mmCIF file of C-alpha atoms in Angstrom:
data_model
loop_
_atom_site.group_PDB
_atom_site.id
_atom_site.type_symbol
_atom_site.label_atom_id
_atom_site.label_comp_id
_atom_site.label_asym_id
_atom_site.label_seq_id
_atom_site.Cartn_x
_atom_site.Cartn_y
_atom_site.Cartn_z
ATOM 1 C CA UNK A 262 -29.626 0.892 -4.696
ATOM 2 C CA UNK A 263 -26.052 1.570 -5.752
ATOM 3 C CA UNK A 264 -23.520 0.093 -6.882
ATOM 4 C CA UNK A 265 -24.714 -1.257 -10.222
ATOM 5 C CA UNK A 266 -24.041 -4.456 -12.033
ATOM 6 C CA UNK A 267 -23.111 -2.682 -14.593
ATOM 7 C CA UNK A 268 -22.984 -5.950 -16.764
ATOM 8 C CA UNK A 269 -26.480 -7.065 -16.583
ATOM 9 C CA UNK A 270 -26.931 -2.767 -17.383
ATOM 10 C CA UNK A 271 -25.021 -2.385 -20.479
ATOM 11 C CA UNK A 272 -23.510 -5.876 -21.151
ATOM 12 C CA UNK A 273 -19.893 -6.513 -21.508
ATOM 13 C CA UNK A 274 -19.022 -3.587 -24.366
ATOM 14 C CA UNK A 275 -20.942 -1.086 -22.313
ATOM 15 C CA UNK A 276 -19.480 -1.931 -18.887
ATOM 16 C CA UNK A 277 -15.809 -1.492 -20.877
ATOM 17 C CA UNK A 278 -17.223 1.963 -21.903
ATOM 18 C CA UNK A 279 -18.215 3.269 -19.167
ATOM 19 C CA UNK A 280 -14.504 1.991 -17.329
ATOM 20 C CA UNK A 281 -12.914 4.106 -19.708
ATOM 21 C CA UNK A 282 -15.045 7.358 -18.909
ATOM 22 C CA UNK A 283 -13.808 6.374 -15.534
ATOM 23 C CA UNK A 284 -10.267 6.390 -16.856
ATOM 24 C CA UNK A 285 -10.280 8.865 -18.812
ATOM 25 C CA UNK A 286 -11.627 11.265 -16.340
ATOM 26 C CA UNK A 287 -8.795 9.974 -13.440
ATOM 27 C CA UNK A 288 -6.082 10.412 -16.560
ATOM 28 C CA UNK A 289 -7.021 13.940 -16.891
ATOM 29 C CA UNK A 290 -7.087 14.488 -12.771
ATOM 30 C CA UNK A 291 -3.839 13.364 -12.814
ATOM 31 C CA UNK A 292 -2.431 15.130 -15.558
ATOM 32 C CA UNK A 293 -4.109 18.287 -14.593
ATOM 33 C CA UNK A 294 -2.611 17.918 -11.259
ATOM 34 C CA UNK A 295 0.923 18.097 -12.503
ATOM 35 C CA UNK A 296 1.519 14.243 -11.817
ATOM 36 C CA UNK A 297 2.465 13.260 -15.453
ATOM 37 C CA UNK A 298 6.131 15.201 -13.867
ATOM 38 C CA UNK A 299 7.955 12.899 -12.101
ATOM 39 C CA UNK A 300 10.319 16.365 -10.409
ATOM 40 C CA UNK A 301 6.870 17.321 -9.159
ATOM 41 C CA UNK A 302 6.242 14.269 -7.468
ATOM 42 C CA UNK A 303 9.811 12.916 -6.430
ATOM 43 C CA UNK A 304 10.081 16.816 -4.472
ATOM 44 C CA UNK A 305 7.269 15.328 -2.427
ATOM 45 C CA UNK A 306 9.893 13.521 -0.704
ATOM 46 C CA UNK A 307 12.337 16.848 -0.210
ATOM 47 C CA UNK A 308 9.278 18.611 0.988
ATOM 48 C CA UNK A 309 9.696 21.506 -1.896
ATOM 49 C CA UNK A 310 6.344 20.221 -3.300
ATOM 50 C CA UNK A 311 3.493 18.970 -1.559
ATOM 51 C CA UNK A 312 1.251 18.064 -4.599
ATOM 52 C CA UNK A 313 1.436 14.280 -3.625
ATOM 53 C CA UNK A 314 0.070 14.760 0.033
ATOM 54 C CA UNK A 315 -2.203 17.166 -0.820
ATOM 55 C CA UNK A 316 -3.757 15.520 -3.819
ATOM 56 C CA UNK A 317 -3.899 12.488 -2.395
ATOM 57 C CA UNK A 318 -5.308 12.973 1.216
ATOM 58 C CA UNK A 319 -7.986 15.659 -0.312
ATOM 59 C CA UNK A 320 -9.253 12.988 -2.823
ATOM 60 C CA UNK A 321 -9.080 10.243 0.054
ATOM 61 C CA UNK A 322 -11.185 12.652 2.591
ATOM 62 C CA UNK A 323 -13.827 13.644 -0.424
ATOM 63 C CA UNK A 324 -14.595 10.370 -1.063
ATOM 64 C CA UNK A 325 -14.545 8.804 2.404
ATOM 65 C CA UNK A 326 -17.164 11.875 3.293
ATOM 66 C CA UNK A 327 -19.476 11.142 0.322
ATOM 67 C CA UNK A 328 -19.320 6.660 0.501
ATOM 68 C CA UNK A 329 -20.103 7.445 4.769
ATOM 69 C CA UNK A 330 -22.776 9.822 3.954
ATOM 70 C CA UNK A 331 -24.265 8.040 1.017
ATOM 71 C CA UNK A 332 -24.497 4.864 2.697
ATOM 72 C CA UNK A 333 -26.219 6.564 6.204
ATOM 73 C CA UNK A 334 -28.690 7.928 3.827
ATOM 74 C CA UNK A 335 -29.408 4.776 2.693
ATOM 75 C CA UNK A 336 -28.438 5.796 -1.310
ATOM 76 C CA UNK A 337 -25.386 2.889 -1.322
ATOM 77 C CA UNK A 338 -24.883 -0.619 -0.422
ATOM 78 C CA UNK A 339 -21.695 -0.543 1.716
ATOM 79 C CA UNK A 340 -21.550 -4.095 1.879
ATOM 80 C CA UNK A 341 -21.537 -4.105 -1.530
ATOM 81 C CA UNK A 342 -18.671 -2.103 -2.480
ATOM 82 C CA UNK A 343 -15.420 -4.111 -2.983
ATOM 83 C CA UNK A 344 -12.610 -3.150 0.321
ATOM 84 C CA UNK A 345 -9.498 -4.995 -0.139
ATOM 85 C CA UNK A 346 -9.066 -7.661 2.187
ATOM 86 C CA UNK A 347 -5.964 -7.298 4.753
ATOM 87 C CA UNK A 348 -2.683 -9.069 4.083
ATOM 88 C CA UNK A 349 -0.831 -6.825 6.567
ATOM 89 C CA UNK A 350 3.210 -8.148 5.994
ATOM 90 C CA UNK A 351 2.845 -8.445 2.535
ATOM 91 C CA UNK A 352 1.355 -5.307 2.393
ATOM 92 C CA UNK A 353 3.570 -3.060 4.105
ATOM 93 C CA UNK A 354 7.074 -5.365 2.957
ATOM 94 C CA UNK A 355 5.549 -4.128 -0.740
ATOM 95 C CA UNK A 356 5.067 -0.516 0.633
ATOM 96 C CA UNK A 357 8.586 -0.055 1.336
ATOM 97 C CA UNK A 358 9.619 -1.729 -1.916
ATOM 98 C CA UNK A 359 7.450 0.825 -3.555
ATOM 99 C CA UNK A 360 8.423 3.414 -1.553
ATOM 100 C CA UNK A 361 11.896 2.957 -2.629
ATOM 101 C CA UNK A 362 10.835 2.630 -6.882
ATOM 102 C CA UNK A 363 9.026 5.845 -6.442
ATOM 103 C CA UNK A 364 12.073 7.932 -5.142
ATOM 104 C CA UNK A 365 14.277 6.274 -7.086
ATOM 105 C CA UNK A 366 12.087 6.215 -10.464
ATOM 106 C CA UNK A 367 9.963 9.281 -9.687
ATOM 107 C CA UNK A 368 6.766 7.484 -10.423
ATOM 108 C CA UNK A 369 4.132 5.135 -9.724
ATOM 109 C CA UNK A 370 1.845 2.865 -11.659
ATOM 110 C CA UNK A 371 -0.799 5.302 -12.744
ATOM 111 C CA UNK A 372 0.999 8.688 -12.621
ATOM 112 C CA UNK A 373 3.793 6.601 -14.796
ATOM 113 C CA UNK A 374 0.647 6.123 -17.453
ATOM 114 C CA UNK A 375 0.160 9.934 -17.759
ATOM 115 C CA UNK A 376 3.962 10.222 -18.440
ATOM 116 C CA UNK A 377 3.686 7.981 -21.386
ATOM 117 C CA UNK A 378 0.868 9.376 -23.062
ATOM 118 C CA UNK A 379 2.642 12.881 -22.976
ATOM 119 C CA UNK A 380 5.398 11.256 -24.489
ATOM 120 C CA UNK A 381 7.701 11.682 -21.284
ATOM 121 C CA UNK A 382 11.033 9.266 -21.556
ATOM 122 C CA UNK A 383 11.525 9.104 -18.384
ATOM 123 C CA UNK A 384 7.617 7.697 -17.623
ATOM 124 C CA UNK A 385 8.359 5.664 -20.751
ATOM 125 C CA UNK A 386 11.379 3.598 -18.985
ATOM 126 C CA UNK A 387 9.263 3.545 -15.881
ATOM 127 C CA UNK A 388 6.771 1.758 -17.023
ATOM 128 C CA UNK A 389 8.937 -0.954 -18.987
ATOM 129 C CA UNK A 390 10.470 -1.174 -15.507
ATOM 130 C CA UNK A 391 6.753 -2.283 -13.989
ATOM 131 C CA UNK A 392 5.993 -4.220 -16.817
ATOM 132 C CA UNK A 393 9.570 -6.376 -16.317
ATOM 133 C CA UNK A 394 8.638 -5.980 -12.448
ATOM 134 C CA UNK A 395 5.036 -7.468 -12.577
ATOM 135 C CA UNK A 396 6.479 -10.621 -14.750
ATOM 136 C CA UNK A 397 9.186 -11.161 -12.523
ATOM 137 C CA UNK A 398 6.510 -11.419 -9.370
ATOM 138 C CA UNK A 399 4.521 -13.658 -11.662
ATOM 139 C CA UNK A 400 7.101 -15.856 -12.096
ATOM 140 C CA UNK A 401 8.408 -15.849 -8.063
ATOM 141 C CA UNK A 402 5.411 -15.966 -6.919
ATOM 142 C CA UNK A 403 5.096 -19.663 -5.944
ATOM 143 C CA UNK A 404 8.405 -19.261 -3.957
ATOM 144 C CA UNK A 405 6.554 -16.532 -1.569
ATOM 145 C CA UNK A 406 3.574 -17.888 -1.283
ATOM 146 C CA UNK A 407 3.273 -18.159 2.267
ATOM 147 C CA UNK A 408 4.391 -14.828 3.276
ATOM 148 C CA UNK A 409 2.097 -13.584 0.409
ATOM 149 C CA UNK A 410 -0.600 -14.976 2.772
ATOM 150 C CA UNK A 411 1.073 -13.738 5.901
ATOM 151 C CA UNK A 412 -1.083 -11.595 8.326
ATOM 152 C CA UNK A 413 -4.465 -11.810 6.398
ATOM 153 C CA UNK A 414 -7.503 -9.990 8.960
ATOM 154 C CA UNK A 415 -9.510 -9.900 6.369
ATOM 155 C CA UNK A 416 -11.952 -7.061 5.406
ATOM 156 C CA UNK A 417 -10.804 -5.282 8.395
ATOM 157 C CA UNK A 418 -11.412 -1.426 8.337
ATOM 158 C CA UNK A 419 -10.336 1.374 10.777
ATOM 159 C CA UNK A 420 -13.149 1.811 13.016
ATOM 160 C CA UNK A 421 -13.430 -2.244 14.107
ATOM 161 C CA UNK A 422 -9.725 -1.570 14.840
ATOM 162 C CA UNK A 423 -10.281 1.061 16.941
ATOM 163 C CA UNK A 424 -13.499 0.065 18.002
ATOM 164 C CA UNK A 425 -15.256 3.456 16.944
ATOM 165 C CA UNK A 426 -18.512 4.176 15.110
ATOM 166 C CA UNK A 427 -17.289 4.837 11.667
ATOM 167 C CA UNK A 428 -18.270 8.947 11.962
ATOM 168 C CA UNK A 429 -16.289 9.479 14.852
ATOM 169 C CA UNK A 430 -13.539 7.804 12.471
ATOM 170 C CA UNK A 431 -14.284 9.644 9.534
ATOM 171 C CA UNK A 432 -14.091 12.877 11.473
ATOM 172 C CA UNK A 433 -10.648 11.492 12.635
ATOM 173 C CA UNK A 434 -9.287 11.024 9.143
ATOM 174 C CA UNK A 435 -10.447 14.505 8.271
ATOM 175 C CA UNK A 436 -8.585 15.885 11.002
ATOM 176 C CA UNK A 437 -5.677 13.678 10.646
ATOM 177 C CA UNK A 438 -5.066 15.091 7.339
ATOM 178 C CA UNK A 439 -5.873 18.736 7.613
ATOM 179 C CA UNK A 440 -3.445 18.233 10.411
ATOM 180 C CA UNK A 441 -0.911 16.658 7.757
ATOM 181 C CA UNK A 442 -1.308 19.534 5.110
ATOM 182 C CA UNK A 443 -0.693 22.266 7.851
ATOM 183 C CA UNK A 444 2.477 20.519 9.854
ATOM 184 C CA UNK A 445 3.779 19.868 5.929
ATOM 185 C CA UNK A 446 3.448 23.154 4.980
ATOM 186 C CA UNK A 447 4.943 24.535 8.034
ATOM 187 C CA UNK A 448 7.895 22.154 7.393
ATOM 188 C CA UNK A 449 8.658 22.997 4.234
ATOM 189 C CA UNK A 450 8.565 27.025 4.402
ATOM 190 C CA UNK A 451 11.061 26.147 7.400
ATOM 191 C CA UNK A 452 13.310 24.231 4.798
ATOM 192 C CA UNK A 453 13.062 26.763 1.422
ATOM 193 C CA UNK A 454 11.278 29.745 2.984
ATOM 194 C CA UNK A 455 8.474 32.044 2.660
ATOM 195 C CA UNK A 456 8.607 31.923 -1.597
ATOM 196 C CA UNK A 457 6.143 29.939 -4.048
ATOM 197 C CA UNK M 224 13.202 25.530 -8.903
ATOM 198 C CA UNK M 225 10.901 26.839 -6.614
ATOM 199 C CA UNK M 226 7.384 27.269 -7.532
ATOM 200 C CA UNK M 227 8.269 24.543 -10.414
ATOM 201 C CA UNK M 228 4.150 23.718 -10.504
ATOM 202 C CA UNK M 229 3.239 27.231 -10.643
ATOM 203 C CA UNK M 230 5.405 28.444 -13.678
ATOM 204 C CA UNK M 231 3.850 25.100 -15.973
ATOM 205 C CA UNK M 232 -0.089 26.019 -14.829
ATOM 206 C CA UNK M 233 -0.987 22.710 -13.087
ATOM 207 C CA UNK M 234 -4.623 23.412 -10.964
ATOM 208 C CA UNK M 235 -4.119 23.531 -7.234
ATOM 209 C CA UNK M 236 -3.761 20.704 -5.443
ATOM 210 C CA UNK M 237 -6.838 21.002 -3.386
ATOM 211 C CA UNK M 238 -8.950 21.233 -6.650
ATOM 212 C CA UNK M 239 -6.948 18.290 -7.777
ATOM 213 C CA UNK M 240 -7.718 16.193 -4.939
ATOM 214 C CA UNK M 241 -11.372 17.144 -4.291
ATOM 215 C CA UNK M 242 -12.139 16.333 -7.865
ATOM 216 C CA UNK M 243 -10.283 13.024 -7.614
ATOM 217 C CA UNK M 244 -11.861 12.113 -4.771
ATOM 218 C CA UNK M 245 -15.432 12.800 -6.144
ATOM 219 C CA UNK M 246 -14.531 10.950 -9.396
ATOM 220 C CA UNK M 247 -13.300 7.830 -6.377
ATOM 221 C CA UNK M 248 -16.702 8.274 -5.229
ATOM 222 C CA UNK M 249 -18.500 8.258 -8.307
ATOM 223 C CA UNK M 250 -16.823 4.907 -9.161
ATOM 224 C CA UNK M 251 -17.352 3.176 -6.339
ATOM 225 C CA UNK M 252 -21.179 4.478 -6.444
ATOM 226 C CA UNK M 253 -21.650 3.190 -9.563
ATOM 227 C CA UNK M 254 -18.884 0.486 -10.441
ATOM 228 C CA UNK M 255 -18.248 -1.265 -7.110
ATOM 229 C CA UNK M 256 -15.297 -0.669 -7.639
ATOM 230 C CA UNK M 257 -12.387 1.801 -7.169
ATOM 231 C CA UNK M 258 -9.875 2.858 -8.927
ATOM 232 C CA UNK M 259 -6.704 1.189 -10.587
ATOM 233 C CA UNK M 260 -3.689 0.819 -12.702
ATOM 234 C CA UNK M 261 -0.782 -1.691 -11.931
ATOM 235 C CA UNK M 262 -3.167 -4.491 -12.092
ATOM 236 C CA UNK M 263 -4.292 -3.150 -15.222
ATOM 237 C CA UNK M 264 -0.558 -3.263 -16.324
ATOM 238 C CA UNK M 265 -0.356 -6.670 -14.970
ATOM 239 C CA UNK M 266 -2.503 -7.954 -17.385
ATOM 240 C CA UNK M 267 -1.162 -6.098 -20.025
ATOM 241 C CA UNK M 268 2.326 -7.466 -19.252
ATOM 242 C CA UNK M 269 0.813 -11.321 -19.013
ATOM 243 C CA UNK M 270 -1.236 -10.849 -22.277
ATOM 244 C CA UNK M 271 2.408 -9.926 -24.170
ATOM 245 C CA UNK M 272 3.734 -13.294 -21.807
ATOM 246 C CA UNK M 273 0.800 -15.164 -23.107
ATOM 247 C CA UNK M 274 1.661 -14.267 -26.730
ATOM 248 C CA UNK M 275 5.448 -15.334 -26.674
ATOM 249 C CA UNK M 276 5.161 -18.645 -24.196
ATOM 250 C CA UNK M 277 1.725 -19.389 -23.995
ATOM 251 C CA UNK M 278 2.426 -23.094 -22.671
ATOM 252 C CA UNK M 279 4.592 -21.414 -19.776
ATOM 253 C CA UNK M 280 1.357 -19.408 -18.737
ATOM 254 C CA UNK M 281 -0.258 -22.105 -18.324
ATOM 255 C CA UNK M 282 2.042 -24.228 -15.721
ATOM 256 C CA UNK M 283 2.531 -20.955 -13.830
ATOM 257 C CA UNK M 284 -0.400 -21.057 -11.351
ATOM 258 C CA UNK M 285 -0.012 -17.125 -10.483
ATOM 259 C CA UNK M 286 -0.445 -15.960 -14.099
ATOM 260 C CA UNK M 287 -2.728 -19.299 -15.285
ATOM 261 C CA UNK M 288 -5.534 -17.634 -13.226
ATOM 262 C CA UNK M 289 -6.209 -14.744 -15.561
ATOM 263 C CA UNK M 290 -4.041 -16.450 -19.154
ATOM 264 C CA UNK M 291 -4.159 -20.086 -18.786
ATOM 265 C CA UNK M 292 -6.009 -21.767 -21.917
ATOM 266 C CA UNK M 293 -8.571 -20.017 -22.931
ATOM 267 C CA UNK M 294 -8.342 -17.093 -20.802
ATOM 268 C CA UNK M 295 -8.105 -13.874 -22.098
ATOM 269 C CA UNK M 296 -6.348 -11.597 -19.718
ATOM 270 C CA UNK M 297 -7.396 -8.189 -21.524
ATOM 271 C CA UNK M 298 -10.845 -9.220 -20.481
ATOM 272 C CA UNK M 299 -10.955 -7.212 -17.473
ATOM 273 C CA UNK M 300 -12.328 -3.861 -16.631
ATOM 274 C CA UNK M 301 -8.622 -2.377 -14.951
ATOM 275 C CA UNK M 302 -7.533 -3.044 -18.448
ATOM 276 C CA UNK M 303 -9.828 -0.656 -19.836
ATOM 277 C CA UNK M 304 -9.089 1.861 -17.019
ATOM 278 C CA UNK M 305 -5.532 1.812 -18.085
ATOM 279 C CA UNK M 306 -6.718 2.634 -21.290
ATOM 280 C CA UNK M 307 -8.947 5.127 -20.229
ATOM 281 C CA UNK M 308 -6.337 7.206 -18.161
ATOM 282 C CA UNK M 309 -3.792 7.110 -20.999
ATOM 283 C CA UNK M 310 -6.305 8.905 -23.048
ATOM 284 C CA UNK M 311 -7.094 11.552 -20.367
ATOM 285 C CA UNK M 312 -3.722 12.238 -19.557
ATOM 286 C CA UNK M 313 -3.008 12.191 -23.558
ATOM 287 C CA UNK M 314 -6.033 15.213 -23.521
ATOM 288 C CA UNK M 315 -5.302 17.156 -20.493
ATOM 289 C CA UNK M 316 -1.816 17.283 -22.110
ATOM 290 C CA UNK M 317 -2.808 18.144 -25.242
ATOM 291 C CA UNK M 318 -5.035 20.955 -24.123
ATOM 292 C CA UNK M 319 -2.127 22.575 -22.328
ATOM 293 C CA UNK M 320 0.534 21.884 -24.630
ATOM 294 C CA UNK M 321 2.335 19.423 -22.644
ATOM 295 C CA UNK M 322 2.552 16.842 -25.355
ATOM 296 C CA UNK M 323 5.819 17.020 -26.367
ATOM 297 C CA UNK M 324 9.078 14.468 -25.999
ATOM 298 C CA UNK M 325 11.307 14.851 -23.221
ATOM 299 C CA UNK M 326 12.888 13.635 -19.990
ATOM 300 C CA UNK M 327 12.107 14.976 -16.523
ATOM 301 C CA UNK M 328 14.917 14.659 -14.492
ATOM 302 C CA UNK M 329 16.706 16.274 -12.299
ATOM 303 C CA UNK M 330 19.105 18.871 -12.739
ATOM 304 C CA UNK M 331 22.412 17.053 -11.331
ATOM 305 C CA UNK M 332 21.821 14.259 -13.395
ATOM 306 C CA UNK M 333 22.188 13.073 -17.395
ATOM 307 C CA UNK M 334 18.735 11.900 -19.352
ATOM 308 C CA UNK M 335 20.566 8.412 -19.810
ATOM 309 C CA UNK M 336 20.974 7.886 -15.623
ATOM 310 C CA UNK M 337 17.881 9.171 -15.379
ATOM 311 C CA UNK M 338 16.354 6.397 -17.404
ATOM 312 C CA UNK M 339 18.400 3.904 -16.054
ATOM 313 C CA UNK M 340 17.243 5.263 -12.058
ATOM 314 C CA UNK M 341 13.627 5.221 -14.166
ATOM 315 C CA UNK M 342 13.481 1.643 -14.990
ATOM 316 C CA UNK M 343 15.066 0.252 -12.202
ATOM 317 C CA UNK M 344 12.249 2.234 -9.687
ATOM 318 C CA UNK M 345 9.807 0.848 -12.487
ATOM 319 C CA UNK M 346 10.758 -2.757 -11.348
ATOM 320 C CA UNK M 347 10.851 -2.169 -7.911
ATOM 321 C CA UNK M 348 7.441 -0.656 -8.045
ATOM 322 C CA UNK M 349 5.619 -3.416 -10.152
ATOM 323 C CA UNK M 350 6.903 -6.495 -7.651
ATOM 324 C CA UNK M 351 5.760 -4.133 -4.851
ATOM 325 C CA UNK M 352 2.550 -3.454 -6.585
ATOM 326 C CA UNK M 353 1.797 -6.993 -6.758
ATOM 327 C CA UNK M 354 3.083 -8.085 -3.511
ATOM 328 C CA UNK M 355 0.981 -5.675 -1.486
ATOM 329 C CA UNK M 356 -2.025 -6.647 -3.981
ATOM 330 C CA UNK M 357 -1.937 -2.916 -5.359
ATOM 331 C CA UNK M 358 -0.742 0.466 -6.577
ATOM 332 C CA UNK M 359 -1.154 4.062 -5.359
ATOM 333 C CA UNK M 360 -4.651 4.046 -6.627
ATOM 334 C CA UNK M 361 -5.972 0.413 -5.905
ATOM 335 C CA UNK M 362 -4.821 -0.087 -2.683
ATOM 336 C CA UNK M 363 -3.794 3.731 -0.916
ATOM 337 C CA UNK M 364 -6.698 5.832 -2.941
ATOM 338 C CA UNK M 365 -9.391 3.112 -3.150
ATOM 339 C CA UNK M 366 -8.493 1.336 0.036
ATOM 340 C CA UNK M 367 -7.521 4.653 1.681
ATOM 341 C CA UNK M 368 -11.046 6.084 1.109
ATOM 342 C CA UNK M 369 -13.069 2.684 2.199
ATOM 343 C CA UNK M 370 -10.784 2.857 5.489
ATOM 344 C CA UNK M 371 -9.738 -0.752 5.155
ATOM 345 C CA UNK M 372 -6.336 -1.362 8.061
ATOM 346 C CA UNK M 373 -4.263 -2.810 5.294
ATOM 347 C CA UNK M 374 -4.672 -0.192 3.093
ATOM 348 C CA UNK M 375 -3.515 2.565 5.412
ATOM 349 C CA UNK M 376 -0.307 0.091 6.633
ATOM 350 C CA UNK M 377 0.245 -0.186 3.072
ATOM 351 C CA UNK M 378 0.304 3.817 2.646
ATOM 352 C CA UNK M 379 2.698 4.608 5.397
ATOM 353 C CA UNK M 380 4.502 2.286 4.508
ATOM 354 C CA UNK M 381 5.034 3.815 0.788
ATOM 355 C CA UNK M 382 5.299 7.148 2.386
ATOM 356 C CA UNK M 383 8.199 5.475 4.642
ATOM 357 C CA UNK M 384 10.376 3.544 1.800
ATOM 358 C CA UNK M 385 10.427 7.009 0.302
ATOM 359 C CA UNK M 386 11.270 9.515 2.259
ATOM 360 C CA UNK M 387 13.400 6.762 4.482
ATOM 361 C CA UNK M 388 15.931 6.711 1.142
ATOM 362 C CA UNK M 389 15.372 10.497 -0.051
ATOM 363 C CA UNK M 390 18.450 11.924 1.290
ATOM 364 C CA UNK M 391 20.483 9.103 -0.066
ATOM 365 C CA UNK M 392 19.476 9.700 -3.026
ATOM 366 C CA UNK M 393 19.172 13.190 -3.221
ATOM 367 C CA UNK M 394 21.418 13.596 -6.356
ATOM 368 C CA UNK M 395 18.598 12.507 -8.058
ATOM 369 C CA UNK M 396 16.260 15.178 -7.800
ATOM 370 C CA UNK M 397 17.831 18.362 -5.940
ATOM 371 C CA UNK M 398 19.914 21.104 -7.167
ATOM 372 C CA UNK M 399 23.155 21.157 -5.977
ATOM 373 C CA UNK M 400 23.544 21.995 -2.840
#
């Protein structure tokens, strides 16, 4: 049953391969999707393009669908696929942080990636910027450490928060973002009207 | 600048997302894993510390973990993902002739504050990154998908820090008004 230890599979070399099929394949979404243009994504935030919202929320609802049905049907080991354990503070204190790098450098991590390999200047700086940015937590880390560890819950998901069998969440998400796609839309024809 | 997406031939968005979410899927399924890229970077970034002041890697317990001694910090499978997305990006862009050198910015503003505004939101966006244990894709995408509480905290609150400073900086990005 899935996932695969893809180690004992192909050994080291061939796990490495197969991570950059995966790459590759999320490189090409993503440049495909217009997100190697950081005016494409910043507008996300001006509501004039929605590409961020929509790309992101589809892909989150597509795969949420297929990892809930896959693992009713008995096909995937949810227990065995890695969630992210909850830090809430330090999660949402570097959300806003983020928030603010991405409006005021038009990028994030991986779209910043895609820049670079089109040769992009902008992405180029960007990226220089996370690499200066990652050292610099490296370094301050020790001085955080206990908010760093603030508000850990653990592998906590959505429906033990809400105490809801995980369909009746999964249905929720599904709504919550077709819900998101039509009020956006609807905002931003009222802001630059009827054209595109 | 409206309809800036459709004039350069990007797919729609939908198509976009539906494929990236089946790819999400599809690693998960088979990996375990999602997907990534700052932590990728991260190691990146520690392997060039490693190379200039190795000894300092190894007193600094954050970065000792995947540098200190012995430890190679390329030796990781985000670090090949990083690779791997640089290469599809470098294709997809290549295919539609969007390989060239240049500066996105916007139209208010000089390619020389635009890098500047670039690699100061580059900063900003690695600490966050490693603060809330993730990027876009590691923790909003992969978490996002998996439904895990922090994950979606950590989404709003991206979604929040931007569009919370937008009209501040609006220079930036808009036409003039």
């Amino acid at each position: 049953m899935a996932p695969f230890d893809l180690v004992a599979l192909f050994g080291t070399t061939g796990s490495y391969l197969v991570y950059i099929a995966i790459g590759f394949a999320f490189g090409f979404i993503l440049e495909s999707s217009g997100f190697g243009d950081s005016r494409l994504l910043a507008a996300q935030f001006y509501f004039r393009e929605l590409r961020v919202l929509k790309v992101m929320f589809s892909a989150i609802v597509v795969a949420m669908i297929l990892i809930f049905w896959s693992t009713a049907l008995g096909l995937l080991d949810y227990d065995e696929i890695w969630v992210k354990p909850t830090y809430l503070w330090p999660g949402i204190a570097g959300g806003l942080i983020m928030g603010v790098g991405f409006i005021l450098g038009g990028y994030c991590p991986g779209t910043s990636l895609v820049s670079v390999a089109t040769l992009k200047l902008d992405g180029a700086f960007f990226l220089l910027g996370i690499i200066v940015g990652v050292i610099l937590f490296g370094e301050t880390a020790g001085l955080i450490n206990t908010f760093w560890n603030s508000g850990y819950l653990g592998i906590f998901t959505l429906p033990e928060l809400l105490h809801l069998e995980t369909g009746v969440v999964v249905l929720l998400v599904t709504c919550l973002a077709l819900a998101m796609f039509a009020g956006f839309e609807w905002l931003r024809r009222k802001i630059y009207g009827k054209a595109q | 600048m409206n309809g800036l997406a459709e004039k350069v031939k990007y797919w729609n968005p939908y198509l976009g997302g539906a494929l990236l979410g089946l790819l999400l899927f599809l690693s998960f399924f088979v990996t375990s894993h999602g997907l990534g890229a700052s932590g990728g970077v991260h190691r990146i970034a520690v392997a060039i510390e490693d190379l200039v002041i190795p000894e300092h890697v190894d007193k600094t317990p954050y970065i000792a973990r995947m540098a200190g001694g012995d430890r190679d910090p390329l030796a990781h499978w985000l670090v090949w993902e990083v690779a791997g997305i640089m290469l599809g990006g470098f294709v997809s862009g290549l295919l539609r002739g969007r390989v060239k050198v240049q500066t996105y910015r916007g139209p208010q503003i000089t390619p020389r504050t635009r890098w500047a505004f670039a690699f100061i939101g580059g900063a900003l966006m690695g600490y966050g990154a490693r603060l809330a244990r993730g990027c876009t894709s590691g923790q909003a995408l992969s978490g996002g998908a998996v439904m895990s509480v922090g994950s979606w905290a950590f989404m709003f609150a991206v979604f929040a820090g931007g569009y919370g400073l937008a009209w501040f900086v609006r220079r930036l990005w808009q036409p003039e008004a």
